[in-house]
């Protein structure tokens, strides 16, 4: 008995005698450095991609592009800063030098910079203009300096490292405080290299001598954080994709040594020995640099909010890129979308609806108010609710003053003491009983759960499993406005129609009979089976409480693709029939162009055309530009029914629709005559036919 009661008695006694109460939980496992802790607070900041690529419509410069192309007549970095600030972001990272080697500042160590461009008669300095604008607007400023330099004659030799460090020294000395430096992982390959025009391979782990390069960075900017996905472990990690999300389970931990696999980047490592939190980098458009062909491909507000919840809401930061136009401005569509997104985030999280609620916990560390559950409702990051040593499961209940409507649950750990929570559950007290409204794994710096709006009088957070006693610094209850974007509609190979929206609350209603969908139309809650024939789907998102209606999306599908197969291809070709634009197939082996893709439709149809979706990845090789189409009834005797080109497919990867005189056929042969980069290994995202 003594063993159980003594510690409790002792803690009561010391409270009564006025002696110091129970001690704060000891840090558990790796913890963030001061610099990382400061960085965690930023959460959302901007990227800016601007270089000669902006003028050549390229993704990567080769290194020989003419510096005289650079002439942004309307450049005003204060305008960029204004957009960034209004979007609710806290800083910006500028591509001071991209892989092409062109410098946005007048470096003393190369001629390949703004100083030899016509912009401001060579007197301009984009880095300085943005650094100053950031100071004026209260934004943090960071730089991207590409280790790979396709312009420099010495790239690949030891001399280049001196050049690289000289440039780093300029950037980290001449422009005030730099909060983050970005060392891109793309490294070595073909380039101009001072006229050598050759391929140069380096080992990104050893070539840059990262330990000494990092030491230089930290000496010049003691408060900086370093991002690096190519060399030694830095302060921040890449998440393994540029699509705008990190894993739902996301540990801020990795091992300092050893190889890093994709799952480790995406989820961190539960038992990692170092604090290396995740930064989600994504562009507001498909590409990083500006391409006029993407003016209609700017991420929607719904998509941007989704990226926010899948990064900031999952213990990561969001680094959102703005491509700058040749005149030096941010496209108004990009600015408007980012600002509206920021406005919604601000409105949603400005007010904590749990403020003033009564808080009770199943366990309180030493029964001390220093660690009571009410600490999770004050806005102080250093106060928290915690539990006795050895307690790994605990719950905290909030009772609202009046029934409250909400659709977001936010929770934060006191990460200065380490990341602990492994699993948690959230319940709401509705109609006299507890109902689970969400569940999660890791928490970390911040975790946000989304669910349809509900009204409840109480909410309960239960920590189901934790590496050490949980330390919860904040809980937020919020109500986000519904986002009614036009649903995306696809029909998979089985013939089922899938209708999706990015928000979780609104209902999706649809029709298959050509009428406009309304609240009375059926609700899409899963795959919708259709007959084998043609179908026209119309769908709309509707807010079930307020009744607002979003824009209607209409999508027509031809015959179902259930019986289709590719006689000479493996299962990977199924990507061509899944209806998704984010999956693609690439021919593994090719004997050169022309290259054929043969499709068996399973039975005869009266074909009147075909349509295909090019590979959506802008870096893809083998995108077909010229074609012939042959059809057959038996797969042996072929007739050519169409030929032509997919114009502008290099820049604009939309559905390509081709029609021809109706012909009965069961087999179809798409013959690629030319591709964007002459690669005979053709690639495609989706293929479909048109029937009479
Ligand atoms: C990538 C680069 O190759 C892209 O061009 C872009 O800069 C992106 C942020 O990182 O690795």
XYZ file of C-alpha atoms and ligand atoms in Angstrom, residues 47 49 59-60 95 98-99 144 182 184-186 229 242 281 288-289, ligand 1:
28
model
C 8.170 30.044 -52.432
C 10.345 30.677 -58.662
C 11.303 23.931 -66.152
C 15.081 23.713 -65.915
C 15.130 31.005 -56.000
C 18.134 27.731 -59.923
C 19.849 24.814 -61.693
C 17.082 28.806 -52.518
C 17.073 25.548 -49.491
C 17.641 21.372 -53.880
C 18.309 17.681 -54.385
C 18.473 17.741 -58.220
C 17.025 16.523 -49.653
C 5.584 17.862 -54.537
C 6.559 22.109 -50.836
C 7.348 25.696 -60.467
C 8.170 28.307 -63.090
C 12.854 20.533 -57.573
C 13.516 21.337 -58.696
O 14.153 20.503 -59.618
C 12.383 22.132 -59.276
O 12.749 22.814 -60.439
C 11.882 23.084 -58.207
O 12.861 24.053 -57.931
C 11.483 22.321 -56.951
C 11.131 23.190 -55.803
O 12.487 21.444 -56.553
O 13.609 19.527 -57.113
